[in-house]
Amino acid sequence: MKLYIVSFGCQMNKLDTSLVEAEFTKSGFELTEDQTEADVILMNTCSVREHAEQRVLSRLGYAKHLKRSGRKVVVGVIGCMAQRLGNSLLEREEVDVVCGPGQIPELKKMVIEKLEGSKGGVINVSPQIRKSPSVKNSAMLDEFELENSPNLTEHKNKAFVRVMRGCNNFCSYCIVPFVRGPEVSRSPDKILNQIRRLAESGVKQVTLLGQTVNSYRHTENGNEYRLHNLLEKTAEIDGIEWISFVTNYPYMDYTTPLFKAVAEIDKVCPYLHLPAQSGSEKVLKAMNRKYTPQDYIRLIDEAREHVPEIAVAGDFIVGFPGESEEDFRETEKLVERIRYKNIFAFKYSPRPGTSTEKRLEDNVPDKIKRERNIKLLALQESISSEDNKKFEGRKMRVFVEGRSSKGHLNNADNEKSPQLIGRTAGDYIVVFNGQEELTGKFADIIIEKTSALTLFGKVSDGQE
């Protein structure tokens, strides 16, 4: 049996996809990148932006074509879109299985039922998504994560570990609380046990994942654990060399302990992904983001006081309802003030069921959204181009992820030393020529030139 699975959206979805891959391959399924030869097609979906859902619907159209051409294939939709749309997805003739993110431990059983010829569609989603999961459901999810580690499907010796699920922030534009449920922090013992197993299998770098990872809070035997405690405990595990954590929310009441941990624990990467979403106080209030631009700036300034060279990445939404030219200019000023390593900028799109979609008219023309998006990314590109020059001539340690995806650079002339790609502790992308045996290892690279998105270098003497 062959399985084709495609993932849309955030790192959390990518983690879910890799866990599903591990579960199915343990049962004898073979992964394929060709839908036309698959017996099972799974789409792990995202509902955060309309564009992501449209891409899924387009893929489903192709699956319908395969079925109508006589191909016998089980098609499943899993993840956030499955939770949001539920039974309406089963009304599509090509969809056989619908499974929410909280039910993925039961996905394999659902698929096998369909492969064995059960009639009708199969659905398993949370009936009350804002209700905290039962003890049984949480235990099932924890066991699923543990049993499907090590998770080495994307990059050798690098893994993601979920430390919490769900979100309680209710940003007015965001669908996540309604498809991922309330915040639930996993037991530190279960998290650390999973990381130990990963380390024993060769994993050297772990990324702790949460929708808002810095809201991690777990009480056990009268002791409260926060993210900085989890970083301290993870750093004690032999074999783990780098630890990072994403994604954060700009909480003003939990800063110093976390930034001190980044500064004082050698294994913790000096990287902070902290979405701002807007530089306008008016827009942030309409978004129900519980901070001002001045709060956000103070937070970044504090992070840099503790870790002067910390790399900061940010997210922004342009064209939010009511965003004026002056509001957008405030966002540009924030980007200029923070001088991010990189940003992710998105055009606002209304998401059904969110308070913004119910209350506010989507009144910024798409042309203006597009222009602002391009302008903001161009501003960041100029900042990155300038700031990255400081790395020229430096020796930087990178974790080597493998061959560059740009095949034309890996020609026969470079067969013994193809172009590889790696990342620094601050998440800067580095490309260089080196032996492929470096994949999954650390290497020292001398940076020779830079661009806005990439550092280019050569392997330091003695490592080729």
Coordinates of C-alpha atoms in Angstrom, one line a residue:
M1 CA 0.0 0.0 0.0
K2 CA 1.3 3.5 -0.9
L3 CA 0.6 6.7 1.0
Y4 CA 0.7 10.2 -0.4
I5 CA 0.4 13.0 2.2
V6 CA 0.8 16.7 1.7
S7 CA 0.9 19.3 4.4
F8 CA -0.3 22.9 4.4
G9 CA 0.3 25.6 6.9
C10 CA 2.3 26.0 10.1
Q11 CA 5.1 23.9 11.7
M12 CA 2.4 22.3 13.9
N13 CA 0.8 20.8 10.8
K14 CA 4.2 19.6 9.5
L15 CA 4.8 17.9 12.9
D16 CA 1.4 16.2 12.6
T17 CA 2.2 15.1 9.1
S18 CA 5.5 13.5 10.1
L19 CA 3.8 11.7 13.0
V20 CA 1.1 10.3 10.6
E21 CA 3.9 9.2 8.2
A22 CA 5.7 7.4 11.0
E23 CA 2.4 5.7 12.1
F24 CA 1.5 4.5 8.6
T25 CA 5.0 3.4 7.6
K26 CA 5.3 1.3 10.8
S27 CA 2.2 -0.5 9.6
G28 CA 3.7 -1.3 6.2
F29 CA 2.7 1.6 4.1
E30 CA 5.2 3.0 1.6
L31 CA 5.4 6.8 1.1
T32 CA 5.1 8.1 -2.4
E33 CA 5.4 11.6 -3.9
D34 CA 3.2 10.6 -6.9
Q35 CA -0.6 10.8 -6.3
T36 CA -1.3 8.7 -9.3
E37 CA 0.3 5.6 -7.7
A38 CA -1.1 6.2 -4.2
D39 CA -3.7 3.9 -2.5
V40 CA -4.3 6.6 0.1
I41 CA -4.1 10.4 -0.4
L42 CA -4.1 12.5 2.8
M43 CA -4.2 16.3 2.9
N44 CA -3.2 17.9 6.2
T45 CA -4.9 21.2 6.0
C46 CA -4.7 24.8 7.3
S47 CA -7.6 27.2 7.9
V48 CA -5.6 30.3 8.9
R49 CA -5.8 31.9 5.5
E50 CA -8.3 31.6 2.7
H51 CA -5.5 30.9 0.2
A52 CA -4.5 27.7 2.1
E53 CA -8.0 26.3 1.9
Q54 CA -8.3 27.1 -1.8
R55 CA -5.1 25.2 -2.4
V56 CA -6.6 22.2 -0.7
L57 CA -9.8 22.4 -2.7
S58 CA -7.7 22.5 -5.9
R59 CA -5.9 19.3 -4.8
L60 CA -9.3 17.7 -4.0
G61 CA -10.4 18.5 -7.5
Y62 CA -7.4 16.5 -8.8
A63 CA -8.3 13.6 -6.5
K64 CA -11.8 13.6 -7.9
H65 CA -10.3 13.4 -11.4
L66 CA -8.2 10.3 -10.3
K67 CA -11.3 8.6 -8.9
R68 CA -13.4 9.3 -12.0
S69 CA -10.7 7.9 -14.1
G70 CA -11.1 4.6 -12.3
R71 CA -8.3 4.8 -9.7
K72 CA -9.3 3.2 -6.5
V73 CA -7.9 5.5 -3.8
V74 CA -9.0 6.5 -0.3
V75 CA -8.9 10.3 0.1
G76 CA -8.7 11.9 3.5
V77 CA -8.8 15.5 4.7
I78 CA -7.2 16.0 8.1
G79 CA -6.2 19.0 10.3
C80 CA -7.7 22.4 10.9
M81 CA -9.9 22.5 7.7
A82 CA -11.3 19.1 8.6
Q83 CA -12.3 20.4 12.1
R84 CA -13.8 23.6 10.7
L85 CA -15.8 22.1 7.8
G86 CA -16.6 18.7 9.2
N87 CA -19.5 16.9 7.5
S88 CA -19.6 19.4 4.6
L89 CA -16.3 17.9 3.3
L90 CA -17.9 14.4 3.2
E91 CA -20.5 15.8 0.9
R92 CA -17.8 16.0 -1.7
E93 CA -17.8 12.8 -3.8
E94 CA -14.0 12.4 -3.6
V95 CA -13.6 12.6 0.2
D96 CA -13.7 9.4 2.2
V97 CA -12.2 10.4 5.6
V98 CA -12.4 13.6 7.6
C99 CA -10.2 13.7 10.8
G100 CA -9.6 16.6 13.1
P101 CA -6.2 17.4 14.6
G102 CA -7.2 16.1 18.0
Q103 CA -8.2 12.7 16.5
I104 CA -5.1 11.9 14.4
P105 CA -4.2 8.8 16.6
E106 CA -7.4 7.2 15.2
L107 CA -6.7 8.2 11.6
K108 CA -5.0 4.9 10.6
K109 CA -7.9 2.9 11.8
M110 CA -10.3 5.1 9.8
V111 CA -8.3 4.7 6.6
I112 CA -8.0 0.9 7.0
E113 CA -11.7 0.6 7.4
K114 CA -12.2 2.4 4.1
L115 CA -9.5 0.3 2.4
E116 CA -11.3 -2.8 3.6
G117 CA -14.5 -1.7 1.8
S118 CA -16.6 0.0 4.5
K119 CA -19.4 2.0 2.9
G120 CA -19.9 5.8 3.3
G121 CA -17.6 8.5 4.6
V122 CA -15.9 8.3 8.0
I123 CA -15.6 11.4 10.2
N124 CA -13.9 12.0 13.5
V125 CA -13.7 15.6 14.8
S126 CA -14.1 17.4 18.1
P127 CA -17.9 18.0 18.7
Q128 CA -17.1 20.8 21.3
I129 CA -13.8 22.2 20.2
R130 CA -13.5 24.8 23.0
K131 CA -14.0 22.1 25.6
S132 CA -10.8 20.9 27.2
P133 CA -10.0 17.3 25.9
S134 CA -10.7 14.4 28.2
V135 CA -7.9 12.8 30.2
K136 CA -8.3 9.8 27.9
N137 CA -8.0 11.9 24.7
S138 CA -4.9 13.7 26.1
A139 CA -3.3 10.4 27.0
M140 CA -4.0 9.0 23.6
L141 CA -2.4 12.1 21.9
D142 CA 0.7 11.9 24.2
E143 CA 1.1 8.2 23.4
F144 CA 0.8 8.8 19.7
E145 CA 3.5 11.4 19.8
L146 CA 5.8 9.3 21.9
E147 CA 5.3 6.1 19.8
N148 CA 6.0 7.9 16.6
S149 CA 9.2 9.5 17.7
P150 CA 11.9 9.6 16.6
N151 CA 10.6 11.9 13.9
L152 CA 13.3 12.2 11.3
T153 CA 11.3 12.4 8.1
E154 CA 12.2 16.0 7.2
H155 CA 15.8 16.6 8.4
K156 CA 18.2 14.0 9.7
N157 CA 19.0 14.5 13.5
K158 CA 16.5 17.4 13.8
A159 CA 13.1 17.1 15.4
F160 CA 10.1 19.1 16.5
V161 CA 8.4 18.3 19.9
R162 CA 5.0 19.7 20.8
V163 CA 4.9 21.1 24.3
M164 CA 1.3 22.4 24.2
R165 CA -1.8 22.4 22.1
G166 CA -4.5 25.0 21.3
C167 CA -4.7 28.7 22.0
N168 CA -6.7 31.0 24.3
N169 CA -5.8 34.4 22.9
F170 CA -8.8 34.9 20.5
C171 CA -7.2 37.4 18.2
S172 CA -10.2 38.8 16.3
Y173 CA -9.0 37.6 12.9
C174 CA -7.8 34.1 13.9
I175 CA -9.5 30.8 13.4
V176 CA -7.0 28.7 15.5
P177 CA -8.8 28.7 18.8
F178 CA -11.9 27.3 17.0
V179 CA -10.0 24.5 15.2
R180 CA -7.2 23.6 17.7
G181 CA -9.2 24.1 20.9
P182 CA -8.1 25.6 24.3
E183 CA -4.6 25.7 25.5
V184 CA -3.4 22.4 27.1
S185 CA 0.2 22.1 28.2
R186 CA 1.7 18.7 28.2
S187 CA 3.4 17.1 31.2
P188 CA 7.1 18.0 31.4
D189 CA 7.9 14.4 32.2
K190 CA 6.2 13.2 28.9
I191 CA 7.9 15.9 26.9
L192 CA 11.4 15.2 28.4
N193 CA 10.9 11.4 27.9
Q194 CA 10.1 12.0 24.3
I195 CA 13.2 14.2 23.9
R196 CA 15.4 11.6 25.5
R197 CA 14.2 9.0 23.0
L198 CA 14.9 11.4 20.2
A199 CA 18.4 12.1 21.5
E200 CA 19.1 8.3 21.8
S201 CA 18.2 8.0 18.2
G202 CA 20.7 10.6 17.1
V203 CA 18.7 13.8 17.2
K204 CA 20.9 16.8 18.0
Q205 CA 18.5 19.7 17.6
V206 CA 15.0 20.0 19.0
T207 CA 12.4 22.7 18.5
L208 CA 9.7 23.1 21.1
L209 CA 6.4 23.9 19.5
G210 CA 3.3 25.6 20.7
Q211 CA 0.7 27.9 19.1
T212 CA 1.9 30.4 21.7
V213 CA 4.8 28.4 23.2
N214 CA 5.7 31.0 25.8
S215 CA 2.3 30.5 27.4
Y216 CA 3.4 27.0 28.4
R217 CA 2.4 26.4 32.0
H218 CA 2.0 23.0 33.7
T219 CA 1.5 22.3 37.4
E220 CA 2.5 18.9 38.7
N221 CA 2.9 17.8 42.4
G222 CA 2.5 21.4 43.5
N223 CA 5.3 22.6 41.2
E224 CA 4.7 25.0 38.3
Y225 CA 6.7 24.6 35.2
R226 CA 7.0 27.4 32.6
L227 CA 8.9 27.5 29.3
H228 CA 12.2 28.5 30.9
N229 CA 12.1 25.5 33.2
L230 CA 11.5 23.3 30.2
L231 CA 14.5 24.8 28.4
E232 CA 16.6 24.1 31.5
K233 CA 15.6 20.5 31.8
T234 CA 15.9 19.9 28.0
A235 CA 19.5 21.3 28.1
E236 CA 20.4 18.6 30.6
I237 CA 19.7 15.8 28.2
D238 CA 22.9 14.3 26.7
G239 CA 23.1 14.4 22.9
I240 CA 20.9 17.5 22.5
E241 CA 23.1 20.4 21.3
W242 CA 20.7 23.1 20.1
I243 CA 17.2 24.0 21.5
S244 CA 14.8 26.5 19.9
F245 CA 11.2 27.3 20.6
V246 CA 8.4 28.7 18.4
T247 CA 6.0 30.6 18.1
N248 CA 5.7 33.2 20.8
Y249 CA 3.1 35.8 21.7
P250 CA 4.1 39.3 23.0
Y251 CA 3.2 38.6 26.7
M252 CA 4.4 41.5 28.8
D253 CA 4.2 39.5 32.1
Y254 CA 6.6 36.8 31.2
T255 CA 9.8 38.2 29.8
T256 CA 12.8 38.2 32.1
P257 CA 12.9 34.5 33.1
L258 CA 12.6 33.5 29.4
F259 CA 15.2 35.9 28.1
K260 CA 17.6 35.0 31.0
A261 CA 17.3 31.3 29.9
V262 CA 18.2 32.2 26.3
A263 CA 21.2 34.2 27.6
E264 CA 22.5 31.7 30.2
I265 CA 21.8 28.3 28.7
D266 CA 24.4 27.6 26.0
K267 CA 22.3 25.1 24.2
V268 CA 19.3 27.5 23.7
C269 CA 19.4 29.2 20.3
P270 CA 19.5 33.0 20.2
Y271 CA 16.3 33.2 18.1
L272 CA 12.9 34.7 18.8
H273 CA 9.9 34.4 16.5
L274 CA 7.6 37.1 17.9
P275 CA 4.7 38.1 15.6
A276 CA 3.7 41.8 15.9
Q277 CA 0.9 41.7 13.2
S278 CA 0.8 45.6 13.0
G279 CA 2.6 48.7 14.1
S280 CA -0.6 50.6 14.6
E281 CA -2.1 50.8 18.1
K282 CA -5.6 51.3 16.5
V283 CA -5.3 48.2 14.4
L284 CA -3.8 46.1 17.2
K285 CA -6.8 47.0 19.4
A286 CA -9.2 45.9 16.6
M287 CA -7.2 42.7 16.3
N288 CA -7.6 42.1 20.0
R289 CA -3.9 41.9 20.4
K290 CA -3.3 42.7 24.0
Y291 CA -0.3 45.0 23.7
T292 CA 0.7 48.3 22.1
P293 CA 3.5 49.0 19.6
Q294 CA 5.4 50.6 22.5
D295 CA 5.0 47.4 24.6
Y296 CA 6.3 45.3 21.8
I297 CA 9.3 47.6 21.3
R298 CA 10.1 47.4 25.1
L299 CA 9.9 43.6 24.9
I300 CA 12.4 43.4 22.0
D301 CA 14.7 45.9 23.7
E302 CA 14.7 43.7 26.8
A303 CA 15.4 40.6 24.8
R304 CA 18.4 42.4 23.2
E305 CA 19.6 43.6 26.6
H306 CA 19.9 40.0 27.7
V307 CA 21.0 38.6 24.3
P308 CA 22.6 41.3 22.2
E309 CA 22.8 39.3 19.0
I310 CA 19.4 37.6 19.3
A311 CA 17.8 37.1 15.8
V312 CA 14.2 38.3 15.7
A313 CA 11.6 37.2 13.2
G314 CA 8.1 38.7 12.9
D315 CA 4.7 38.2 11.3
F316 CA 2.5 41.0 9.9
I317 CA -1.0 41.2 8.4
V318 CA -1.6 44.0 5.9
G319 CA -4.9 45.3 4.8
F320 CA -6.8 44.6 8.0
P321 CA -10.2 46.2 8.0
G322 CA -9.9 49.9 8.5
E323 CA -6.2 50.0 8.1
S324 CA -5.3 53.4 6.7
E325 CA -2.2 54.6 5.0
E326 CA -1.1 56.1 8.3
D327 CA -1.7 52.8 10.1
F328 CA 0.4 51.0 7.5
R329 CA 3.1 53.7 7.8
E330 CA 3.2 52.9 11.6
T331 CA 3.9 49.2 10.7
E332 CA 6.7 50.3 8.4
K333 CA 8.2 52.4 11.3
L334 CA 8.0 49.3 13.6
V335 CA 9.9 47.2 11.0
E336 CA 12.5 50.0 10.7
R337 CA 12.8 50.3 14.5
I338 CA 13.1 46.5 15.2
R339 CA 15.3 45.6 12.3
Y340 CA 14.1 42.0 12.1
K341 CA 16.2 39.1 10.7
N342 CA 13.2 38.4 8.5
I343 CA 9.4 38.8 8.5
F344 CA 6.4 37.0 7.1
A345 CA 3.8 39.3 5.7
F346 CA 0.3 38.3 4.7
K347 CA -2.7 40.0 3.2
Y348 CA -5.7 39.9 5.4
S349 CA -8.5 37.5 4.4
P350 CA -11.7 37.1 6.5
R351 CA -12.0 33.7 8.2
P352 CA -15.6 32.4 8.8
G353 CA -16.5 32.3 12.4
T354 CA -14.0 34.9 13.7
S355 CA -15.1 38.1 15.3
T356 CA -13.5 40.3 12.7
E357 CA -15.4 38.5 9.9
K358 CA -18.7 39.0 11.9
R359 CA -18.1 42.7 12.9
L360 CA -15.9 44.4 10.3
E361 CA -16.2 44.9 6.6
D362 CA -13.2 43.8 4.6
N363 CA -12.9 47.3 3.2
V364 CA -9.2 47.5 2.1
P365 CA -9.1 46.8 -1.7
D366 CA -7.1 43.8 -2.7
K367 CA -4.9 46.0 -4.9
I368 CA -3.9 48.1 -1.8
K369 CA -3.3 44.9 0.2
R370 CA -1.0 43.6 -2.4
E371 CA 0.9 46.9 -2.8
R372 CA 1.4 47.1 1.0
N373 CA 2.5 43.5 1.2
I374 CA 5.1 44.0 -1.5
K375 CA 6.2 47.3 0.0
L376 CA 6.7 45.8 3.5
L377 CA 8.6 42.8 2.2
A378 CA 10.8 45.2 0.1
L379 CA 11.6 47.3 3.2
Q380 CA 12.6 44.2 5.2
E381 CA 14.7 43.0 2.3
S382 CA 16.7 46.2 2.3
I383 CA 17.2 45.9 6.1
S384 CA 18.3 42.3 5.9
S385 CA 20.6 43.0 3.0
E386 CA 22.3 45.7 5.0
D387 CA 22.4 43.9 8.3
N388 CA 23.6 40.6 7.0
K389 CA 26.9 42.2 5.8
K390 CA 28.1 42.0 9.4
F391 CA 28.5 38.2 8.9
E392 CA 31.0 38.5 6.1
G393 CA 34.3 37.0 7.1
R394 CA 32.9 35.4 10.2
K395 CA 33.1 31.7 11.1
M396 CA 29.6 30.4 11.9
R397 CA 28.4 27.1 13.2
V398 CA 25.6 25.6 11.2
F399 CA 23.4 22.5 11.4
V400 CA 23.6 20.9 8.0
E401 CA 20.1 20.0 6.6
G402 CA 21.2 18.4 3.3
R403 CA 21.5 19.2 -0.4
S404 CA 20.2 22.5 -1.7
S405 CA 16.9 22.2 -3.5
K406 CA 18.4 24.1 -6.5
G407 CA 19.4 21.1 -8.5
H408 CA 21.2 23.1 -11.2
L409 CA 23.9 24.0 -8.6
N410 CA 24.4 20.3 -7.8
N411 CA 25.8 19.3 -11.2
A412 CA 28.4 16.7 -12.1
D413 CA 31.3 19.0 -11.4
N414 CA 30.2 19.2 -7.8
E415 CA 29.4 15.5 -7.3
K416 CA 31.8 15.0 -4.4
S417 CA 31.1 18.4 -3.0
P418 CA 27.5 19.4 -3.8
Q419 CA 25.8 22.6 -2.6
L420 CA 24.5 22.0 0.9
I421 CA 22.1 24.1 3.0
G422 CA 22.3 24.6 6.7
R423 CA 21.0 27.0 9.4
T424 CA 22.8 28.9 12.2
A425 CA 21.6 29.0 15.7
G426 CA 19.8 32.2 14.8
D427 CA 18.1 30.5 12.0
Y428 CA 20.0 32.2 9.2
I429 CA 20.1 30.1 6.0
V430 CA 23.7 29.3 4.9
V431 CA 24.6 27.6 1.6
F432 CA 28.0 26.1 0.8
N433 CA 29.7 23.3 -1.0
G434 CA 30.6 20.3 1.1
Q435 CA 30.5 16.5 1.4
E436 CA 27.0 15.2 1.7
E437 CA 28.1 13.2 4.8
L438 CA 27.8 16.4 6.7
T439 CA 24.0 16.1 6.6
G440 CA 22.6 15.9 10.1
K441 CA 25.9 17.2 11.6
F442 CA 27.3 20.6 12.7
A443 CA 29.9 22.3 10.5
D444 CA 31.9 25.5 10.8
I445 CA 31.4 27.8 7.8
I446 CA 33.4 30.9 6.8
I447 CA 30.9 33.4 5.4
E448 CA 32.2 34.9 2.1
K449 CA 29.2 36.9 0.9
T450 CA 25.6 37.7 1.9
S451 CA 22.2 38.5 0.5
A452 CA 18.9 39.4 2.2
L453 CA 17.8 35.8 2.6
T454 CA 21.0 33.8 2.4
L455 CA 24.6 33.7 3.7
F456 CA 27.1 32.1 1.3
G457 CA 30.3 30.5 2.6
K458 CA 32.8 27.7 2.5
V459 CA 33.6 24.9 4.9
S460 CA 36.3 25.8 7.4
D461 CA 39.6 24.0 7.0
G462 CA 39.6 20.5 8.4
Q463 CA 35.9 19.7 7.9
E464 CA 35.6 18.9 4.2

